[in-house]
């Protein structure tokens, strides 16, 4: 099958003003766009730019600098998440992405929570995720829980495996809570991409793509993306493929490489 494609227009199209990136993504064959933060953007302008370009908005981050694994941040986390859901509804976005740890500038993990045991972190995350699922079901905005690599970009992040994320979502059992499977992050953390897709693909709500190492477009690293996409199809995944990558040279060249797959 041909998956619908989403371009993450924070690292892609950086040569253009932000609002011009929607039209550029549509020109390059993307059906949707996504971005990282929403609080620093004019949401009315974002909605207008997407509508003018004829692209959908697949989502953005919903938790900013707050952490699922900190029991003391539960109420603040959920309050901000509700604001993110309202922002998503206002611009017509499908989903928000959530993480175990709060992320700062450049995706740096703000607090490694070394003072908390793994048990406390796990239980706090499970407890708050149940509330996230209720918000998702009530609002119609999907929550996508994303494990991150700890080798290169997000040292200290707690949620780092496909298995842990998928077992969480399976236990909670909500159609509004799914896993964001990032091929780049998981290649760095655990490898065995196709084995994990086969085991947990039923829990995927969104897929991110970048090659590894380097986080550039497919074909620049070691990942066999034709095999990965085939495994996703065989696993029954029918969602979007989000290209969250840093072009090796230009976005134009990266878009051309994406089309080849």
mmCIF file of N, CA and C in Angstrom, residues 65-151:
data_model
loop_
_atom_site.group_PDB
_atom_site.id
_atom_site.type_symbol
_atom_site.label_atom_id
_atom_site.label_comp_id
_atom_site.label_asym_id
_atom_site.label_seq_id
_atom_site.Cartn_x
_atom_site.Cartn_y
_atom_site.Cartn_z
ATOM 1 N N UNK A 65 7.284 20.926 28.918
ATOM 2 C CA UNK A 65 8.369 20.684 29.873
ATOM 3 C C UNK A 65 7.934 19.846 31.070
ATOM 4 N N UNK A 66 6.762 19.250 31.007
ATOM 5 C CA UNK A 66 6.228 18.472 32.118
ATOM 6 C C UNK A 66 6.407 16.978 31.883
ATOM 7 N N UNK A 67 6.393 16.210 32.983
ATOM 8 C CA UNK A 67 6.758 14.792 32.907
ATOM 9 C C UNK A 67 5.650 13.874 33.396
ATOM 10 N N UNK A 68 5.423 12.794 32.646
ATOM 11 C CA UNK A 68 4.490 11.756 33.055
ATOM 12 C C UNK A 68 4.969 10.985 34.278
ATOM 13 N N UNK A 69 6.273 10.901 34.461
ATOM 14 C CA UNK A 69 6.835 10.023 35.503
ATOM 15 C C UNK A 69 7.002 10.704 36.845
ATOM 16 N N UNK A 70 6.656 11.971 36.939
ATOM 17 C CA UNK A 70 6.775 12.706 38.196
ATOM 18 C C UNK A 70 5.392 12.792 38.841
ATOM 19 N N UNK A 71 5.150 12.042 39.944
ATOM 20 C CA UNK A 71 3.810 12.072 40.549
ATOM 21 C C UNK A 71 3.404 13.459 41.038
ATOM 22 N N UNK A 72 4.364 14.304 41.343
ATOM 23 C CA UNK A 72 4.046 15.644 41.820
ATOM 24 C C UNK A 72 3.603 16.572 40.686
ATOM 25 N N UNK A 73 3.851 16.185 39.447
ATOM 26 C CA UNK A 73 3.471 17.018 38.308
ATOM 27 C C UNK A 73 2.165 16.560 37.649
ATOM 28 N N UNK A 74 1.506 15.578 38.201
ATOM 29 C CA UNK A 74 0.334 15.001 37.539
ATOM 30 C C UNK A 74 -0.709 16.055 37.187
ATOM 31 N N UNK A 75 -1.114 16.865 38.137
ATOM 32 C CA UNK A 75 -2.181 17.834 37.883
ATOM 33 C C UNK A 75 -1.740 18.889 36.883
ATOM 34 N N UNK A 76 -0.503 19.366 37.010
ATOM 35 C CA UNK A 76 0.012 20.359 36.059
ATOM 36 C C UNK A 76 0.128 19.760 34.666
ATOM 37 N N UNK A 77 0.571 18.494 34.608
ATOM 38 C CA UNK A 77 0.698 17.816 33.315
ATOM 39 C C UNK A 77 -0.658 17.734 32.620
ATOM 40 N N UNK A 78 -1.664 17.292 33.341
ATOM 41 C CA UNK A 78 -2.988 17.120 32.748
ATOM 42 C C UNK A 78 -3.613 18.462 32.377
ATOM 43 N N UNK A 79 -3.345 19.488 33.186
ATOM 44 C CA UNK A 79 -3.878 20.816 32.859
ATOM 45 C C UNK A 79 -3.284 21.330 31.552
ATOM 46 N N UNK A 80 -1.970 21.149 31.375
ATOM 47 C CA UNK A 80 -1.352 21.597 30.126
ATOM 48 C C UNK A 80 -1.820 20.737 28.956
ATOM 49 N N UNK A 81 -1.973 19.448 29.192
ATOM 50 C CA UNK A 81 -2.445 18.553 28.137
ATOM 51 C C UNK A 81 -3.831 18.980 27.654
ATOM 52 N N UNK A 82 -4.693 19.377 28.565
ATOM 53 C CA UNK A 82 -6.029 19.844 28.166
ATOM 54 C C UNK A 82 -5.923 21.096 27.291
ATOM 55 N N UNK A 83 -5.000 21.981 27.614
ATOM 56 C CA UNK A 83 -4.764 23.158 26.770
ATOM 57 C C UNK A 83 -4.284 22.726 25.388
ATOM 58 N N UNK A 84 -3.411 21.732 25.343
ATOM 59 C CA UNK A 84 -2.897 21.232 24.066
ATOM 60 C C UNK A 84 -4.010 20.619 23.231
ATOM 61 N N UNK A 85 -4.915 19.921 23.883
ATOM 62 C CA UNK A 85 -6.055 19.321 23.185
ATOM 63 C C UNK A 85 -6.942 20.406 22.584
ATOM 64 N N UNK A 86 -7.174 21.471 23.331
ATOM 65 C CA UNK A 86 -7.971 22.574 22.799
ATOM 66 C C UNK A 86 -7.273 23.220 21.609
ATOM 67 N N UNK A 87 -5.951 23.354 21.694
ATOM 68 C CA UNK A 87 -5.186 23.903 20.569
ATOM 69 C C UNK A 87 -5.305 22.996 19.352
ATOM 70 N N UNK A 88 -5.241 21.686 19.573
ATOM 71 C CA UNK A 88 -5.381 20.732 18.466
ATOM 72 C C UNK A 88 -6.754 20.844 17.824
ATOM 73 N N UNK A 89 -7.783 20.945 18.633
ATOM 74 C CA UNK A 89 -9.137 21.081 18.097
ATOM 75 C C UNK A 89 -9.280 22.376 17.300
ATOM 76 N N UNK A 90 -8.651 23.429 17.793
ATOM 77 C CA UNK A 90 -8.763 24.731 17.118
ATOM 78 C C UNK A 90 -8.132 24.733 15.727
ATOM 79 N N UNK A 91 -7.040 24.000 15.548
ATOM 80 C CA UNK A 91 -6.374 23.993 14.239
ATOM 81 C C UNK A 91 -6.754 22.771 13.405
ATOM 82 N N UNK A 92 -7.563 21.880 13.980
ATOM 83 C CA UNK A 92 -7.971 20.691 13.240
ATOM 84 C C UNK A 92 -6.939 19.580 13.233
ATOM 85 N N UNK A 93 -6.061 19.543 14.246
ATOM 86 C CA UNK A 93 -5.047 18.489 14.317
ATOM 87 C C UNK A 93 -5.655 17.182 14.809
ATOM 88 N N UNK A 94 -5.063 16.073 14.380
ATOM 89 C CA UNK A 94 -5.579 14.754 14.741
ATOM 90 C C UNK A 94 -5.126 14.295 16.120
ATOM 91 N N UNK A 95 -3.931 14.708 16.549
ATOM 92 C CA UNK A 95 -3.326 14.078 17.720
ATOM 93 C C UNK A 95 -2.377 15.021 18.436
ATOM 94 N N UNK A 96 -1.991 14.613 19.639
ATOM 95 C CA UNK A 96 -0.865 15.237 20.328
ATOM 96 C C UNK A 96 0.081 14.127 20.765
ATOM 97 N N UNK A 97 1.354 14.451 20.802
ATOM 98 C CA UNK A 97 2.389 13.497 21.192
ATOM 99 C C UNK A 97 2.763 13.737 22.647
ATOM 100 N N UNK A 98 2.898 12.651 23.405
ATOM 101 C CA UNK A 98 3.260 12.759 24.812
ATOM 102 C C UNK A 98 4.489 11.910 25.113
ATOM 103 N N UNK A 99 5.211 12.302 26.173
ATOM 104 C CA UNK A 99 6.509 11.696 26.492
ATOM 105 C C UNK A 99 6.604 11.410 27.983
ATOM 106 N N UNK A 100 7.553 10.555 28.336
ATOM 107 C CA UNK A 100 7.728 10.247 29.757
ATOM 108 C C UNK A 100 8.338 11.421 30.506
ATOM 109 N N UNK A 101 9.290 12.099 29.893
ATOM 110 C CA UNK A 101 10.014 13.197 30.544
ATOM 111 C C UNK A 101 9.762 14.514 29.835
ATOM 112 N N UNK A 102 9.814 15.604 30.580
ATOM 113 C CA UNK A 102 9.744 16.912 29.974
ATOM 114 C C UNK A 102 10.976 17.187 29.131
ATOM 115 N N UNK A 103 10.773 17.827 27.992
ATOM 116 C CA UNK A 103 11.864 18.122 27.067
ATOM 117 C C UNK A 103 12.068 19.622 26.961
ATOM 118 N N UNK A 104 13.331 20.030 26.976
ATOM 119 C CA UNK A 104 13.669 21.432 26.837
ATOM 120 C C UNK A 104 14.158 21.757 25.445
ATOM 121 N N UNK A 105 14.884 22.837 25.321
ATOM 122 C CA UNK A 105 15.412 23.280 24.040
ATOM 123 C C UNK A 105 16.250 22.187 23.393
ATOM 124 N N UNK A 106 15.967 21.926 22.111
ATOM 125 C CA UNK A 106 16.711 20.908 21.388
ATOM 126 C C UNK A 106 16.376 19.485 21.799
ATOM 127 N N UNK A 107 15.261 19.306 22.524
ATOM 128 C CA UNK A 107 14.869 17.968 22.946
ATOM 129 C C UNK A 107 15.636 17.425 24.131
ATOM 130 N N UNK A 108 16.396 18.294 24.816
ATOM 131 C CA UNK A 108 17.161 17.843 25.983
ATOM 132 C C UNK A 108 16.211 17.467 27.115
ATOM 133 N N UNK A 109 16.440 16.311 27.728
ATOM 134 C CA UNK A 109 15.627 15.873 28.858
ATOM 135 C C UNK A 109 15.941 16.765 30.055
ATOM 136 N N UNK A 110 14.935 17.441 30.561
ATOM 137 C CA UNK A 110 15.135 18.444 31.607
ATOM 138 C C UNK A 110 15.549 17.817 32.927
ATOM 139 N N UNK A 111 14.882 16.730 33.288
ATOM 140 C CA UNK A 111 15.135 16.096 34.585
ATOM 141 C C UNK A 111 15.187 14.592 34.376
ATOM 142 N N UNK A 112 16.313 13.985 34.774
ATOM 143 C CA UNK A 112 16.471 12.538 34.645
ATOM 144 C C UNK A 112 15.785 11.787 35.782
ATOM 145 N N UNK A 113 15.384 12.461 36.812
ATOM 146 C CA UNK A 113 14.689 11.882 37.956
ATOM 147 C C UNK A 113 15.452 10.718 38.584
ATOM 148 N N UNK A 114 16.744 10.912 38.755
ATOM 149 C CA UNK A 114 17.541 9.858 39.378
ATOM 150 C C UNK A 114 17.151 9.643 40.841
ATOM 151 N N UNK A 115 16.479 10.640 41.441
ATOM 152 C CA UNK A 115 16.040 10.523 42.833
ATOM 153 C C UNK A 115 14.821 9.609 42.980
ATOM 154 N N UNK A 116 14.150 9.285 41.873
ATOM 155 C CA UNK A 116 12.973 8.424 41.918
ATOM 156 C C UNK A 116 13.322 7.014 41.458
ATOM 157 N N UNK A 117 12.723 6.027 42.093
ATOM 158 C CA UNK A 117 12.949 4.640 41.680
ATOM 159 C C UNK A 117 12.217 4.357 40.382
ATOM 160 N N UNK A 118 12.618 3.282 39.716
ATOM 161 C CA UNK A 118 11.913 2.867 38.513
ATOM 162 C C UNK A 118 10.460 2.533 38.796
ATOM 163 N N UNK A 119 10.191 1.998 39.960
ATOM 164 C CA UNK A 119 8.814 1.659 40.327
ATOM 165 C C UNK A 119 7.943 2.900 40.403
ATOM 166 N N UNK A 120 8.444 3.941 41.057
ATOM 167 C CA UNK A 120 7.678 5.185 41.173
ATOM 168 C C UNK A 120 7.436 5.784 39.793
ATOM 169 N N UNK A 121 8.461 5.816 38.955
ATOM 170 C CA UNK A 121 8.318 6.378 37.612
ATOM 171 C C UNK A 121 7.274 5.612 36.802
ATOM 172 N N UNK A 122 7.360 4.303 36.856
ATOM 173 C CA UNK A 122 6.447 3.466 36.073
ATOM 174 C C UNK A 122 5.001 3.624 36.550
ATOM 175 N N UNK A 123 4.817 3.593 37.857
ATOM 176 C CA UNK A 123 3.457 3.716 38.394
ATOM 177 C C UNK A 123 2.882 5.104 38.141
ATOM 178 N N UNK A 124 3.707 6.134 38.274
ATOM 179 C CA UNK A 124 3.228 7.488 38.013
ATOM 180 C C UNK A 124 2.828 7.642 36.554
ATOM 181 N N UNK A 125 3.624 7.091 35.659
ATOM 182 C CA UNK A 125 3.309 7.192 34.238
ATOM 183 C C UNK A 125 2.008 6.459 33.928
ATOM 184 N N UNK A 126 1.849 5.264 34.456
ATOM 185 C CA UNK A 126 0.630 4.491 34.211
ATOM 186 C C UNK A 126 -0.595 5.235 34.752
ATOM 187 N N UNK A 127 -0.483 5.778 35.933
ATOM 188 C CA UNK A 127 -1.601 6.485 36.556
ATOM 189 C C UNK A 127 -2.019 7.695 35.728
ATOM 190 N N UNK A 128 -1.048 8.482 35.288
ATOM 191 C CA UNK A 128 -1.376 9.679 34.510
ATOM 192 C C UNK A 128 -1.838 9.322 33.107
ATOM 193 N N UNK A 129 -1.292 8.271 32.528
ATOM 194 C CA UNK A 129 -1.721 7.855 31.189
ATOM 195 C C UNK A 129 -3.191 7.443 31.165
ATOM 196 N N UNK A 130 -3.684 6.873 32.254
ATOM 197 C CA UNK A 130 -5.107 6.536 32.305
ATOM 198 C C UNK A 130 -5.962 7.790 32.166
ATOM 199 N N UNK A 131 -5.519 8.877 32.787
ATOM 200 C CA UNK A 131 -6.235 10.146 32.662
ATOM 201 C C UNK A 131 -6.081 10.719 31.251
ATOM 202 N N UNK A 132 -4.892 10.571 30.679
ATOM 203 C CA UNK A 132 -4.670 11.018 29.298
ATOM 204 C C UNK A 132 -5.633 10.316 28.348
ATOM 205 N N UNK A 133 -5.818 9.027 28.562
ATOM 206 C CA UNK A 133 -6.727 8.251 27.707
ATOM 207 C C UNK A 133 -8.156 8.758 27.827
ATOM 208 N N UNK A 134 -8.580 9.108 29.030
ATOM 209 C CA UNK A 134 -9.933 9.643 29.215
ATOM 210 C C UNK A 134 -10.098 10.963 28.478
ATOM 211 N N UNK A 135 -9.073 11.813 28.547
ATOM 212 C CA UNK A 135 -9.118 13.094 27.829
ATOM 213 C C UNK A 135 -9.197 12.846 26.326
ATOM 214 N N UNK A 136 -8.417 11.882 25.848
ATOM 215 C CA UNK A 136 -8.422 11.560 24.417
ATOM 216 C C UNK A 136 -9.801 11.090 23.975
ATOM 217 N N UNK A 137 -10.406 10.210 24.736
ATOM 218 C CA UNK A 137 -11.711 9.673 24.354
ATOM 219 C C UNK A 137 -12.785 10.756 24.375
ATOM 220 N N UNK A 138 -12.715 11.644 25.356
ATOM 221 C CA UNK A 138 -13.730 12.696 25.468
ATOM 222 C C UNK A 138 -13.588 13.756 24.382
ATOM 223 N N UNK A 139 -12.359 13.993 23.949
ATOM 224 C CA UNK A 139 -12.087 15.091 23.008
ATOM 225 C C UNK A 139 -12.041 14.652 21.554
ATOM 226 N N UNK A 140 -11.746 13.378 21.317
ATOM 227 C CA UNK A 140 -11.530 12.907 19.956
ATOM 228 C C UNK A 140 -10.135 13.189 19.430
ATOM 229 N N UNK A 141 -9.265 13.705 20.283
ATOM 230 C CA UNK A 141 -7.865 13.953 19.913
ATOM 231 C C UNK A 141 -7.022 12.803 20.439
ATOM 232 N N UNK A 142 -6.366 12.090 19.542
ATOM 233 C CA UNK A 142 -5.577 10.918 19.921
ATOM 234 C C UNK A 142 -4.309 11.321 20.657
ATOM 235 N N UNK A 143 -3.938 10.519 21.651
ATOM 236 C CA UNK A 143 -2.668 10.671 22.357
ATOM 237 C C UNK A 143 -1.696 9.620 21.836
ATOM 238 N N UNK A 144 -0.513 10.048 21.414
ATOM 239 C CA UNK A 144 0.516 9.130 20.935
ATOM 240 C C UNK A 144 1.716 9.191 21.867
ATOM 241 N N UNK A 145 1.995 8.094 22.547
ATOM 242 C CA UNK A 145 3.069 7.993 23.532
ATOM 243 C C UNK A 145 4.361 7.579 22.835
ATOM 244 N N UNK A 146 5.397 8.411 22.966
ATOM 245 C CA UNK A 146 6.612 8.203 22.179
ATOM 246 C C UNK A 146 7.824 7.842 23.038
ATOM 247 N N UNK A 147 8.388 6.637 22.849
ATOM 248 C CA UNK A 147 9.704 6.336 23.413
ATOM 249 C C UNK A 147 10.781 7.071 22.606
ATOM 250 N N UNK A 148 11.860 7.453 23.275
ATOM 251 C CA UNK A 148 12.922 8.224 22.633
ATOM 252 C C UNK A 148 14.277 7.544 22.819
ATOM 253 N N UNK A 149 15.201 7.825 21.910
ATOM 254 C CA UNK A 149 16.540 7.252 22.071
ATOM 255 C C UNK A 149 17.294 7.972 23.187
ATOM 256 N N UNK A 150 18.121 7.204 23.878
ATOM 257 C CA UNK A 150 18.923 7.771 24.967
ATOM 258 C C UNK A 150 20.411 7.749 24.633
ATOM 259 N N UNK A 151 20.750 7.313 23.420
ATOM 260 C CA UNK A 151 22.155 7.204 23.028
ATOM 261 C C UNK A 151 22.696 8.482 22.406
#
